[in-house]
C-alpha positions as CSV (number, residue, x, y, z in Angstrom):
1,M,-13.3,-11.0,-9.6
2,S,-10.1,-9.5,-10.9
3,K,-7.8,-11.4,-13.2
4,R,-4.9,-13.2,-11.6
5,Q,-1.7,-11.3,-12.3
6,I,2.1,-11.9,-11.8
7,K,3.6,-10.5,-8.7
8,L,7.0,-9.0,-8.8
9,G,9.7,-8.5,-6.2
10,L,13.4,-7.5,-6.6
11,F,15.9,-9.7,-4.7
12,L,18.5,-7.1,-3.8
13,L,22.1,-7.7,-3.7
14,P,23.8,-4.4,-4.3
15,T,25.9,-5.0,-7.3
16,G,23.8,-7.8,-8.7
17,Q,23.5,-11.6,-8.4
18,H,26.5,-12.5,-10.4
19,V,29.7,-12.8,-8.3
20,A,31.6,-10.7,-10.9
21,A,29.0,-8.0,-11.4
22,W,31.0,-5.6,-9.2
23,R,33.9,-5.7,-11.7
24,L,31.8,-4.3,-14.6
25,P,33.0,-0.8,-15.7
26,E,29.6,0.7,-15.1
27,T,29.1,-0.7,-11.7
28,V,29.4,1.9,-8.9
29,A,32.0,0.5,-6.6
30,D,30.5,1.6,-3.3
31,M,27.0,0.4,-3.9
32,H,26.9,-1.6,-0.7
33,M,27.0,1.5,1.5
34,N,25.6,4.1,-0.9
35,A,22.3,5.3,0.6
36,A,21.6,7.5,-2.5
37,Y,22.0,4.5,-4.8
38,Y,19.5,2.5,-2.7
39,A,16.9,5.4,-2.7
40,E,17.1,5.8,-6.4
41,L,16.7,2.0,-6.9
42,A,13.6,2.0,-4.7
43,R,12.1,4.8,-6.7
44,E,12.8,2.9,-9.9
45,L,10.9,-0.1,-8.6
46,E,8.0,1.9,-7.5
47,A,7.8,3.7,-11.0
48,A,7.7,0.1,-12.6
49,K,4.9,-0.9,-10.1
50,F,6.9,-3.7,-8.4
51,D,5.2,-5.3,-5.5
52,L,8.3,-5.3,-3.2
53,L,12.0,-5.0,-2.6
54,F,13.5,-8.0,-0.9
55,L,16.6,-7.6,1.4
56,A,18.5,-10.8,2.3
57,D,20.8,-10.5,5.3
58,G,23.4,-12.2,7.4
59,D,24.9,-11.5,10.7
60,G,28.4,-12.5,9.8
61,I,30.8,-12.7,6.8
62,H,29.3,-15.9,5.4
63,G,30.7,-19.2,4.5
64,G,34.0,-19.5,6.2
65,W,35.6,-18.2,3.0
66,P,39.5,-18.0,2.8
67,L,40.5,-14.3,3.1
68,E,42.1,-14.4,-0.3
69,A,38.8,-15.5,-2.0
70,L,36.7,-13.2,0.2
71,S,38.8,-10.2,-0.8
72,H,38.1,-10.7,-4.4
73,T,34.3,-10.6,-4.3
74,A,31.8,-7.9,-3.4
75,N,28.9,-10.4,-3.6
76,R,29.2,-11.6,0.0
77,V,28.0,-9.8,3.1
78,V,31.4,-8.3,3.9
79,A,29.9,-4.8,4.2
80,Q,26.2,-3.9,4.2
81,F,23.5,-1.8,6.0
82,E,21.5,-3.5,8.8
83,P,18.3,-4.2,6.7
84,L,15.7,-2.5,9.0
85,T,17.8,0.6,9.3
86,L,18.0,0.8,5.5
87,L,14.3,0.1,4.8
88,S,13.4,2.8,7.4
89,A,15.3,5.3,5.2
90,L,13.8,3.9,2.0
91,S,10.3,4.2,3.4
92,Q,10.8,8.0,3.3
93,H,11.6,7.9,-0.5
94,T,8.6,5.6,-1.5
95,S,4.8,5.4,-1.0
96,H,3.7,2.1,-2.5
97,V,6.4,-0.5,-3.0
98,G,6.7,-3.2,-0.3
99,L,9.8,-3.3,1.9
100,V,10.9,-6.7,3.0
101,A,13.8,-7.6,5.3
102,T,15.4,-10.6,6.8
103,A,15.7,-11.4,10.6
104,S,16.9,-14.6,12.0
105,T,14.8,-16.7,14.4
106,T,17.9,-18.3,15.6
107,Y,19.7,-15.3,17.0
108,Y,17.0,-12.7,17.5
109,D,14.3,-12.7,20.2
110,P,10.6,-12.5,19.3
111,Y,9.7,-9.3,21.2
112,R,12.5,-7.5,19.5
113,V,11.5,-8.7,16.0
114,A,7.9,-7.9,16.7
115,R,8.7,-4.4,17.7
116,L,11.2,-3.7,15.0
117,F,9.0,-4.8,12.1
118,G,5.8,-3.6,13.7
119,S,7.4,-0.1,14.0
120,L,8.6,-0.2,10.3
121,D,5.1,-1.2,9.2
122,V,3.5,1.8,11.0
123,L,6.3,4.1,9.7
124,N,5.8,3.2,6.1
125,G,1.9,2.9,6.1
126,G,1.6,-0.9,6.0
127,R,4.3,-1.8,3.4
128,S,6.6,-4.2,5.4
129,G,7.4,-7.8,5.3
130,W,9.5,-10.0,7.6
131,N,11.5,-12.7,5.8
132,V,11.8,-15.6,8.4
133,V,15.0,-17.5,8.2
134,T,16.7,-20.1,10.5
135,T,20.5,-19.1,10.2
136,A,22.7,-22.0,9.4
137,N,26.1,-20.6,9.1
138,T,28.9,-20.7,11.7
139,D,30.0,-17.1,11.1
140,S,26.7,-16.0,12.5
141,S,26.5,-18.4,15.5
142,E,30.0,-17.4,16.7
143,N,29.0,-13.8,16.7
144,F,26.1,-14.5,19.1
145,G,28.2,-16.7,21.6
146,Y,27.4,-20.2,20.1
147,T,30.3,-22.5,19.8
148,E,28.4,-24.5,17.1
149,T,25.4,-24.0,14.9
150,P,22.1,-25.5,16.3
151,S,20.8,-28.5,14.2
152,A,18.2,-28.0,11.5
153,E,15.6,-29.7,13.7
154,E,16.4,-27.4,16.7
155,R,16.3,-24.3,14.4
156,Y,12.9,-25.1,12.9
157,D,11.5,-26.1,16.2
158,R,12.4,-22.8,17.6
159,A,11.3,-20.9,14.5
160,E,7.7,-22.4,14.7
161,E,7.2,-21.1,18.2
162,F,9.1,-17.8,17.3
163,V,6.6,-17.0,14.5
164,E,3.7,-17.8,16.8
165,V,4.9,-15.4,19.5
166,V,5.6,-12.5,17.0
167,T,2.2,-12.8,15.3
168,G,0.6,-12.9,18.7
169,L,2.4,-9.8,19.8
170,W,1.4,-8.0,16.6
171,R,-2.2,-8.7,17.6
172,S,-1.8,-6.8,20.9
173,W,-4.0,-4.0,19.7
174,D,-7.3,-4.0,18.0
175,E,-8.2,-1.7,15.1
176,G,-9.4,1.7,16.5
177,A,-7.9,1.0,19.9
178,F,-6.3,4.5,20.2
179,L,-9.0,7.0,20.7
180,R,-6.9,10.0,21.6
181,N,-10.0,11.8,22.7
182,K,-9.0,15.0,24.4
183,A,-12.5,15.9,25.5
184,T,-13.0,12.7,27.5
185,G,-9.3,12.2,28.4
186,E,-9.3,8.7,26.8
187,F,-6.2,8.0,25.0
188,F,-6.9,4.3,24.2
189,D,-9.7,1.8,24.8
190,P,-8.4,-0.8,27.4
191,S,-10.9,-3.4,26.0
192,K,-8.9,-3.4,22.7
193,L,-5.6,-4.2,24.3
194,H,-4.6,-7.8,24.7
195,R,-1.7,-9.3,26.7
196,L,-0.1,-12.4,25.2
197,D,1.1,-14.3,28.2
198,H,3.0,-16.9,26.1
199,H,4.6,-19.8,27.9
200,G,6.3,-22.3,25.6
201,K,9.3,-24.6,25.1
202,H,11.6,-21.9,23.9
203,F,10.1,-18.6,25.0
204,T,8.2,-16.9,27.7
205,V,6.8,-13.6,26.7
206,K,4.2,-11.6,28.6
207,G,3.4,-8.8,26.2
208,P,1.6,-6.8,25.0
209,L,3.6,-5.0,22.2
210,N,4.1,-1.3,22.5
211,V,3.4,-0.7,18.8
212,P,-0.2,-0.2,17.5
213,R,-1.7,-2.1,14.6
214,S,-0.5,-0.9,11.2
215,P,-2.8,-0.1,8.2
216,Q,-2.3,-3.6,6.9
217,G,-2.8,-5.3,10.2
218,H,0.8,-6.5,10.6
219,P,3.7,-7.2,8.3
220,V,3.5,-9.8,5.6
221,I,5.4,-13.1,6.6
222,V,7.8,-14.3,4.0
223,Q,9.7,-17.6,4.2
224,A,12.5,-18.8,2.1
225,G,13.2,-22.4,3.0
226,S,12.7,-25.3,0.6
227,S,13.9,-28.1,2.9
228,G,11.3,-30.4,4.5
229,P,11.1,-28.4,7.7
230,G,11.2,-25.1,5.7
231,K,8.2,-26.2,3.6
232,A,6.3,-27.2,6.6
233,L,6.9,-23.8,8.3
234,A,6.1,-22.0,5.1
235,A,2.8,-23.9,4.7
236,R,1.7,-22.9,8.2
237,T,2.9,-19.4,8.6
238,A,4.1,-17.8,5.3
239,E,2.2,-15.4,3.0
240,I,5.0,-15.2,0.5
241,V,7.3,-18.2,-0.3
242,F,10.7,-17.4,-1.8
243,T,12.3,-20.5,-3.4
244,A,15.1,-21.6,-5.7
245,Q,13.5,-23.7,-8.5
246,P,15.5,-23.9,-11.8
247,D,13.2,-26.4,-13.5
248,K,9.7,-25.8,-14.3
249,K,8.4,-29.3,-13.4
250,K,10.1,-29.2,-10.0
251,A,8.7,-25.7,-9.5
252,Q,5.2,-27.0,-10.3
253,D,5.6,-29.9,-7.7
254,F,6.9,-27.3,-5.2
255,Y,4.0,-25.1,-5.8
256,S,1.4,-27.9,-5.5
257,E,3.0,-29.2,-2.5
258,I,3.1,-26.0,-0.5
259,K,-0.4,-25.1,-1.5
260,T,-1.7,-28.5,-0.5
261,L,0.1,-28.4,2.8
262,A,-1.4,-24.9,3.5
263,E,-4.9,-26.4,3.0
264,T,-4.1,-29.0,5.7
265,H,-3.6,-26.1,8.1
266,G,-7.0,-24.7,7.3
267,R,-5.7,-22.0,4.9
268,S,-6.7,-21.1,1.4
269,P,-4.2,-21.6,-1.5
270,D,-4.6,-17.9,-2.2
271,D,-3.3,-17.0,1.3
272,L,0.2,-17.5,0.1
273,K,2.2,-16.4,-3.0
274,I,4.9,-18.7,-4.4
275,M,7.6,-16.4,-5.9
276,P,10.7,-18.3,-7.2
277,G,13.9,-16.4,-7.7
278,M,14.5,-15.6,-11.4
279,G,18.0,-14.6,-12.5
280,V,17.6,-12.4,-15.5
281,T,19.8,-10.8,-18.2
282,V,17.6,-8.9,-20.7
283,A,18.5,-6.7,-23.6
284,E,16.9,-5.5,-26.8
285,T,18.1,-8.8,-28.5
286,E,19.0,-12.2,-27.3
287,E,22.5,-11.6,-28.8
288,E,23.1,-8.5,-26.7
289,A,22.0,-10.4,-23.6
290,K,24.3,-13.3,-24.2
291,A,27.2,-10.9,-24.8
292,K,26.6,-9.4,-21.3
293,V,26.6,-12.9,-19.7
294,A,29.8,-13.7,-21.6
295,E,31.3,-10.4,-20.3
296,L,30.4,-11.5,-16.7
297,E,31.7,-15.0,-17.0
298,A,35.1,-13.8,-18.3
299,L,35.4,-11.8,-15.0
300,I,34.9,-14.8,-12.7
301,D,38.0,-15.5,-10.6
302,P,38.2,-19.3,-10.5
303,V,39.2,-19.0,-6.9
304,V,36.1,-17.1,-6.1
305,G,34.0,-19.4,-8.4
306,L,35.1,-22.6,-6.6
307,T,34.8,-21.0,-3.2
308,H,31.4,-19.8,-3.9
309,L,30.3,-23.2,-5.0
310,S,32.0,-24.8,-2.0
311,S,29.8,-22.6,0.3
312,F,26.7,-24.0,-1.2
313,L,27.9,-27.6,-1.2
314,G,29.3,-27.4,2.4
315,Y,32.4,-29.2,1.0
316,D,35.6,-27.7,-0.3
317,V,36.1,-28.3,-4.0
318,T,38.9,-25.8,-4.5
319,G,41.6,-28.5,-4.8
320,Y,39.8,-30.5,-7.5
321,P,40.4,-30.0,-11.4
322,V,38.0,-27.4,-12.6
323,D,37.3,-29.2,-15.8
324,G,36.7,-32.5,-14.1
325,P,33.4,-33.7,-12.7
326,L,31.9,-32.7,-9.3
327,P,33.4,-35.0,-6.8
328,E,31.4,-37.1,-4.2
329,I,29.8,-34.7,-1.8
330,P,29.1,-35.7,1.9
331,E,25.5,-35.3,3.1
332,A,24.5,-31.7,4.2
333,S,25.4,-30.6,7.7
334,A,23.4,-28.1,9.7
335,K,25.8,-25.4,8.7
336,I,24.5,-25.0,5.1
337,I,21.1,-24.7,3.4
338,Q,20.5,-28.4,2.6
339,S,17.9,-27.9,-0.2
340,R,20.6,-25.7,-2.1
341,Q,23.3,-28.4,-1.7
342,K,20.9,-31.0,-3.2
343,L,20.0,-28.7,-6.0
344,F,23.5,-28.2,-7.2
345,I,24.5,-31.8,-6.8
346,D,21.4,-32.9,-8.8
347,M,22.2,-30.2,-11.5
348,A,25.8,-31.3,-12.0
349,R,24.9,-35.0,-12.1
350,D,21.8,-34.7,-14.3
351,E,23.5,-32.4,-16.8
352,N,27.0,-33.9,-16.6
353,L,28.6,-30.5,-15.7
354,T,32.2,-30.0,-14.9
355,L,33.2,-28.1,-11.8
356,R,33.8,-25.0,-13.9
357,E,30.4,-25.2,-15.5
358,T,28.8,-25.8,-12.1
359,Y,30.4,-22.8,-10.5
360,I,29.5,-20.6,-13.5
361,R,25.8,-21.7,-12.8
362,A,26.3,-20.9,-9.2
363,S,27.9,-17.5,-9.9
364,V,24.9,-16.5,-12.3
365,S,21.8,-17.5,-10.3
366,K,22.8,-19.4,-7.2
367,G,20.6,-22.3,-8.2
368,H,17.6,-20.2,-9.2
369,L,15.8,-20.1,-12.6
370,N,17.9,-18.2,-15.0
371,V,16.8,-16.5,-18.2
372,V,18.9,-14.7,-20.7
373,G,17.3,-13.1,-23.8
374,S,15.0,-10.5,-25.3
375,P,12.0,-8.9,-23.6
376,T,9.7,-11.3,-25.5
377,Q,11.8,-14.4,-24.5
378,V,11.8,-13.3,-20.7
379,A,8.0,-12.6,-20.8
380,D,7.3,-15.9,-22.6
381,L,9.0,-17.8,-19.9
382,M,7.4,-15.9,-17.0
383,E,4.0,-16.3,-18.6
384,E,4.4,-20.0,-19.1
385,W,5.5,-20.7,-15.5
386,F,2.7,-18.5,-14.2
387,A,0.0,-20.0,-16.4
388,D,1.2,-23.6,-15.6
389,K,1.1,-22.9,-11.9
390,A,4.8,-23.0,-11.2
391,A,4.7,-19.6,-9.7
392,D,2.4,-16.7,-8.6
393,G,5.2,-14.3,-9.3
394,F,9.0,-13.9,-9.3
395,N,11.7,-12.3,-7.2
396,V,13.7,-10.8,-10.0
397,M,17.4,-11.3,-9.7
398,P,19.3,-9.2,-12.3
399,S,22.8,-10.5,-13.0
400,A,24.2,-7.0,-12.7
401,M,22.2,-4.3,-10.8
402,T,23.5,-1.2,-12.6
403,G,21.3,-1.1,-15.6
404,G,19.8,-4.5,-14.9
405,I,16.6,-3.4,-13.1
406,A,16.3,-0.4,-15.3
407,N,16.4,-2.7,-18.4
408,F,13.8,-5.1,-16.8
409,A,11.5,-2.1,-16.0
410,R,12.0,-0.7,-19.5
411,L,11.8,-3.8,-21.6
412,V,9.9,-6.7,-19.7
413,V,7.3,-4.8,-17.7
414,P,5.6,-3.1,-20.6
415,E,5.5,-6.5,-22.4
416,L,3.9,-8.2,-19.3
417,Q,1.4,-5.2,-19.1
418,R,0.6,-5.5,-22.8
419,R,-0.4,-9.2,-22.2
420,G,-2.5,-8.2,-19.2
421,L,-0.1,-10.1,-16.9
422,F,1.0,-7.2,-14.7
423,R,-0.5,-4.2,-13.2
424,E,-0.5,-0.7,-14.6
425,E,-1.3,1.0,-11.3
426,Y,-1.1,-0.2,-7.7
427,E,-4.3,-1.7,-6.3
428,G,-3.7,0.0,-2.9
429,T,-1.2,1.6,-0.6
430,T,-0.3,-1.4,1.5
431,L,1.7,-4.5,0.6
432,R,-1.3,-6.8,1.4
433,E,-3.6,-4.8,-0.9
434,N,-1.1,-5.1,-3.8
435,L,-0.5,-8.7,-3.2
436,G,-4.1,-9.6,-2.8
437,L,-3.6,-11.0,0.7
438,K,-6.2,-10.8,3.5
439,C,-5.7,-8.3,6.3
440,P,-5.4,-10.3,9.5
441,E,-8.2,-10.0,12.0
């Protein structure tokens, strides 16, 4: 049996995770819409033997930000490529790295998602993943004709059935169904075609899907929720779980809970990989890394910092003293990520942070684990979390993308490889092979 090794993804926001990264002198100003930049980044990831590139997405300009604050940050979804369009292009520049995109179960329909991701998976030779989200923000709902955002209960109820339909459609064709036999005139074997005929609470879908089975069976299912309903959905359906866990003990509890929940659904704990986000600023020395963080912190516009934090809290804190404590925050509504609200409230209370200190934390890592230091320090932390079963791998979130992923690949990856914690060559050509996930029957 091969040794357990760390899995690595890149959580891609074009300029980096830090809200002020776009203001650095070295940052390319048009990164958001620069196809050549994305292609070079994907090639860098593949050279470093990363498992996957992870694209978050939104169908609106998020958060109800005031225009003044919004116009001073590039780290919102003001302008970006539609993710499946972008990943289709990147598949032509890569051959091994996985390509994961977000599509919402709240505003898409199952057949369309099944067809889009199924097509991408065939196009790139079995390297795709679907990040399942239940969109909570008002900006998106109003773009799809909703006057208000559905409740968390409604969204997750719909999502459960949505994933069931999509996976059912992906199984429309058996392996080897397409004979393409010119001599006999048989193009496909009708016994290997299956119609879904789904009739449920939310969807009625006949099928079958007009996309054949991919080399990895079907796309890998990714889920990013850490709320109660999100964890339940992940345990039943997900093969990668992306989560925000800034504390190792809480990460261990989350890891254990999800793996145990998966077993209650008849799944093996190895059927899903827990990959927390990891904000990272790495340099040759700890001092250099800290200097880069200080440079970024100095570039945070307070209006942007407070508005950014308000979007996570679901409560406007822009009128409160920045050097005072976090005010009392009402219970989360359906319009925000409830687990993220709790994370920042608990962080501010437990560590007695001021509003300024809290928005600086939010600006750096958005509630994820954050590490600043030398290659050895970063690798030490990753090894500790991995060995202590707080993570199966990490979604790397460079504070600044220009130079950030190159530094990680140049400094941290060789250190992980030296310790036998990360691959030196890909195990296969599909995302499932590289992650060590089973091919679905």
